[in-house]
Amino acid sequence: MEAISHAGSVLGVLAKDGVVLAAEKKVTGKLLDLSGAREGGYGGSGEKIFLLNSNVISGVAGITADANSLVNYARAAAQRHLFVYNEDIPVELLAQRLCDLKQGYTQYGGLRPFGVSLLYAGYDPHYQFQLYQSDPSGNYSGWKATCIGANNGTAQSLLKQEYKEDIGVEEAIGLVLRVMSKTMDSTTLGSEKLEFATMTLDATTKQPKAKIYKPAEIDALLAKHDLAKKDEDAEMRAT
């Protein structure tokens, strides 16, 4: 739990027509090779936000090495379900599968629990869009809006004030970005510090559509919501 409380925060908001996830990246540096995130197939740096299945994305906070192991386990569980039942795994069932594994690690000597919390954002035909959070203990719960990681108390209180029941995805994106700008450690929001993803329904096929944003798309999104980092040199010249 201590490792999680120091990790970059991950924020999830459930809207009536989608789910929005945003995460603060802690591992940043000029020498990091981010070409995979920029030009790679799916976007994201592979540090905070992962695609678990075509209908579920997850954000992780805590020990990232533990998270990689759990993400692989979840992906295998989702594919097994698809193979056996010929349908995407329901979101809660996937959360349960992962939590069963996490709980097992709390009850035997010689093992340590996974030091990671996850947010699961997904869609299934049974309960439509859903957002779940799970702890190292194996507990999980459904949320309308929640935050894990550093400064999660501040984020939760902001979300309590601003969240509305019938919020749409566009509004939810604005809300998530506003809350992140107030709770992140760094003063400026930029694609090098932020990961972003949405789960919506494709307008034509009516199938769940997961989108993990690439750095250029995140910058465009921030500019659209007037949260992009200012050009300090230009400001200096103006003054």
Coordinates of C-alpha atoms in Angstrom, one line a residue:
M1 CA 0.0 0.0 0.0
E2 CA 2.9 2.3 0.7
A3 CA 4.4 1.7 -2.7
I4 CA 1.0 2.5 -4.3
S5 CA 0.6 5.7 -2.3
H6 CA 3.9 7.0 -3.8
A7 CA 3.2 5.9 -7.4
G8 CA 2.0 8.2 -10.1
S9 CA -1.8 8.7 -9.8
V10 CA -4.3 7.0 -12.1
L11 CA -7.7 8.6 -12.5
G12 CA -10.9 6.9 -13.9
V13 CA -14.3 8.5 -14.6
L14 CA -17.3 6.6 -15.8
A15 CA -19.6 8.4 -18.2
K16 CA -22.9 7.4 -19.7
D17 CA -21.3 6.7 -23.1
G18 CA -17.8 5.6 -22.2
V19 CA -15.0 5.5 -19.6
V20 CA -12.0 7.8 -19.3
L21 CA -8.6 6.9 -17.8
A22 CA -5.6 9.2 -17.2
A23 CA -2.3 8.4 -15.5
E24 CA 0.7 10.3 -14.4
K25 CA 4.0 8.9 -15.6
K26 CA 6.9 9.0 -13.1
V27 CA 9.6 7.6 -15.2
T28 CA 10.6 10.5 -17.5
G29 CA 13.9 11.7 -18.9
K30 CA 15.4 13.1 -22.0
L31 CA 17.3 9.9 -22.7
L32 CA 14.4 7.6 -22.7
D33 CA 13.6 6.0 -26.1
L34 CA 9.9 6.8 -26.6
S35 CA 9.8 6.0 -30.3
G36 CA 7.6 3.0 -29.5
A37 CA 5.0 5.2 -27.8
R38 CA 5.1 7.8 -30.6
E39 CA 5.1 5.5 -33.7
G40 CA 4.1 2.2 -32.1
G41 CA 0.9 0.5 -33.0
Y42 CA -1.3 1.3 -30.1
G43 CA 0.2 4.3 -28.2
G44 CA 1.0 4.5 -24.6
S45 CA 4.4 4.0 -23.0
G46 CA 3.6 0.6 -21.5
E47 CA 4.2 2.1 -18.0
K48 CA 0.8 3.0 -16.7
I49 CA -2.0 2.1 -19.1
F50 CA -2.5 -1.3 -20.7
L51 CA -5.0 -3.0 -23.0
L52 CA -6.2 -6.2 -21.3
N53 CA -8.7 -7.3 -23.9
S54 CA -10.5 -5.6 -26.8
N55 CA -13.2 -4.5 -24.3
V56 CA -11.1 -3.7 -21.1
I57 CA -8.2 -1.3 -20.5
S58 CA -6.5 -0.9 -17.1
G59 CA -4.4 1.7 -15.4
V60 CA -1.8 0.6 -12.7
A61 CA -0.3 2.3 -9.7
G62 CA 2.4 0.7 -7.6
I63 CA 5.3 -1.6 -8.4
T64 CA 5.2 -1.7 -12.2
A65 CA 7.1 -5.0 -12.5
D66 CA 4.3 -6.6 -10.5
A67 CA 1.8 -5.0 -12.8
N68 CA 3.4 -6.5 -15.9
S69 CA 3.0 -9.9 -14.4
L70 CA -0.7 -9.3 -13.6
V71 CA -1.4 -7.7 -17.0
N72 CA 0.0 -10.9 -18.7
Y73 CA -2.2 -13.0 -16.5
A74 CA -5.3 -11.0 -17.2
R75 CA -4.7 -11.1 -21.0
A76 CA -4.3 -14.9 -20.8
A77 CA -7.5 -15.1 -18.8
A78 CA -9.4 -12.9 -21.2
Q79 CA -8.2 -15.0 -24.2
R80 CA -9.1 -18.3 -22.4
H81 CA -12.7 -17.0 -21.9
L82 CA -12.9 -15.9 -25.6
F83 CA -11.7 -19.3 -26.7
V84 CA -14.1 -21.3 -24.5
Y85 CA -17.3 -19.1 -24.8
N86 CA -16.6 -17.2 -28.1
E87 CA -17.4 -13.9 -26.4
D88 CA -15.4 -11.1 -24.7
I89 CA -14.9 -11.6 -21.0
P90 CA -17.3 -9.6 -18.8
V91 CA -15.4 -6.8 -17.1
E92 CA -16.2 -7.8 -13.5
L93 CA -15.3 -11.4 -14.2
L94 CA -11.8 -10.3 -15.4
A95 CA -11.4 -8.2 -12.3
Q96 CA -12.4 -11.3 -10.2
R97 CA -9.9 -13.5 -12.0
L98 CA -7.1 -11.1 -11.1
C99 CA -8.3 -10.6 -7.6
D100 CA -8.4 -14.4 -6.9
L101 CA -4.7 -14.5 -7.9
K102 CA -3.9 -11.5 -5.7
Q103 CA -5.8 -12.9 -2.7
G104 CA -4.0 -16.2 -3.0
Y105 CA -0.7 -14.4 -2.5
T106 CA -1.9 -13.0 0.8
Q107 CA -2.5 -16.3 2.5
Y108 CA 0.7 -18.4 2.0
G109 CA 4.1 -18.0 3.7
G110 CA 7.1 -17.3 1.5
L111 CA 5.1 -15.1 -0.9
R112 CA 4.6 -11.4 -0.8
P113 CA 1.4 -9.7 -2.1
F114 CA 1.5 -7.9 -5.5
G115 CA 2.3 -4.3 -4.6
V116 CA 0.0 -2.8 -7.2
S117 CA -3.6 -1.4 -7.5
L118 CA -5.4 -1.5 -10.8
L119 CA -8.3 0.4 -12.3
Y120 CA -10.3 -1.6 -14.9
A121 CA -12.3 0.4 -17.5
G122 CA -14.4 -1.7 -19.8
Y123 CA -17.7 -2.5 -21.5
D124 CA -19.8 -5.7 -21.8
P125 CA -23.4 -6.2 -23.0
H126 CA -24.6 -7.2 -19.5
Y127 CA -23.8 -4.0 -17.5
Q128 CA -22.6 -1.6 -20.3
F129 CA -19.7 0.6 -19.2
Q130 CA -18.0 -0.2 -15.9
L131 CA -15.1 1.0 -13.8
Y132 CA -13.5 -1.2 -11.1
Q133 CA -10.6 -0.7 -8.7
S134 CA -8.7 -3.6 -7.0
D135 CA -6.2 -3.6 -4.1
P136 CA -3.2 -5.8 -3.3
S137 CA -5.5 -7.7 -0.8
G138 CA -7.7 -8.9 -3.7
N139 CA -10.6 -6.6 -2.7
Y140 CA -12.3 -4.9 -5.7
S141 CA -15.2 -2.5 -6.0
G142 CA -17.1 -0.6 -8.7
W143 CA -16.9 3.1 -9.0
K144 CA -18.4 6.1 -10.9
A145 CA -15.1 8.0 -10.5
T146 CA -12.0 7.1 -8.5
C147 CA -8.2 7.7 -8.2
I148 CA -5.3 5.5 -7.0
G149 CA -1.7 6.5 -6.4
A150 CA -0.2 9.7 -5.0
N151 CA -2.6 12.6 -4.1
N152 CA -5.6 10.3 -4.4
G153 CA -7.4 12.0 -1.5
T154 CA -7.2 15.4 -3.2
A155 CA -8.4 13.9 -6.4
Q156 CA -11.3 12.0 -4.7
S157 CA -12.6 15.2 -3.1
L158 CA -12.4 17.1 -6.4
L159 CA -14.3 14.3 -8.1
K160 CA -16.9 14.3 -5.4
Q161 CA -17.6 18.0 -6.0
E162 CA -17.6 17.9 -9.8
Y163 CA -18.9 14.5 -10.9
K164 CA -22.4 14.5 -12.3
E165 CA -24.6 11.4 -12.8
D166 CA -25.3 11.9 -16.5
I167 CA -21.9 13.1 -17.6
G168 CA -20.8 12.4 -21.3
V169 CA -17.4 11.3 -22.5
E170 CA -16.4 14.7 -23.7
E171 CA -17.3 16.3 -20.3
A172 CA -15.6 13.4 -18.5
I173 CA -12.3 14.0 -20.5
G174 CA -12.4 17.7 -19.5
L175 CA -13.1 16.7 -15.8
V176 CA -10.2 14.2 -15.8
L177 CA -7.8 16.6 -17.3
R178 CA -8.8 19.4 -14.8
V179 CA -8.4 17.1 -11.8
M180 CA -5.1 15.8 -13.1
S181 CA -3.8 19.3 -13.5
K182 CA -4.5 20.0 -9.9
T183 CA -3.2 16.7 -8.4
M184 CA -0.1 15.9 -10.4
D185 CA 3.3 16.7 -8.8
S186 CA 4.6 18.6 -11.9
T187 CA 3.3 22.1 -12.5
T188 CA 2.8 21.6 -16.3
L189 CA 0.7 19.0 -18.0
G190 CA 2.4 17.5 -21.1
S191 CA 2.4 14.2 -23.0
E192 CA 5.8 13.3 -21.4
K193 CA 4.1 13.2 -18.0
L194 CA 0.6 12.0 -18.9
E195 CA -1.0 8.8 -20.3
F196 CA -4.6 8.9 -21.5
A197 CA -7.1 6.3 -22.7
T198 CA -10.8 6.1 -23.4
M199 CA -13.2 3.2 -23.8
T200 CA -16.3 4.0 -26.0
L201 CA -18.6 2.3 -28.4
D202 CA -17.9 2.4 -32.1
A203 CA -20.7 4.3 -33.8
T204 CA -21.1 2.0 -36.7
T205 CA -20.3 -1.5 -35.4
K206 CA -21.6 -0.9 -31.8
Q207 CA -18.5 -2.8 -30.5
P208 CA -16.4 -1.5 -27.7
K209 CA -13.5 0.6 -28.9
A210 CA -10.4 1.1 -26.7
K211 CA -8.2 4.1 -27.5
I212 CA -4.8 4.7 -25.9
Y213 CA -3.7 8.1 -26.9
K214 CA -0.3 8.8 -28.5
P215 CA 1.8 11.7 -27.2
A216 CA 0.8 14.0 -30.1
E217 CA -2.9 13.3 -29.5
I218 CA -2.5 14.0 -25.7
D219 CA -0.8 17.4 -26.5
A220 CA -3.7 18.2 -28.9
L221 CA -6.2 17.2 -26.2
L222 CA -4.5 19.5 -23.6
A223 CA -4.4 22.4 -26.1
K224 CA -8.1 21.9 -26.8
H225 CA -8.9 22.2 -23.0
D226 CA -6.5 25.1 -22.5
L227 CA -4.2 23.0 -20.2
A228 CA -1.2 22.7 -22.5
K229 CA 2.1 23.9 -21.0
K230 CA 2.8 27.5 -21.9
D231 CA 5.8 28.4 -24.0
E232 CA 7.9 30.0 -21.3
D233 CA 10.3 31.8 -23.8
A234 CA 7.4 33.5 -25.5
E235 CA 6.0 34.6 -22.1
M236 CA 9.4 36.0 -21.1
R237 CA 9.6 38.0 -24.3
A238 CA 6.0 39.3 -23.9
T239 CA 6.8 40.6 -20.4

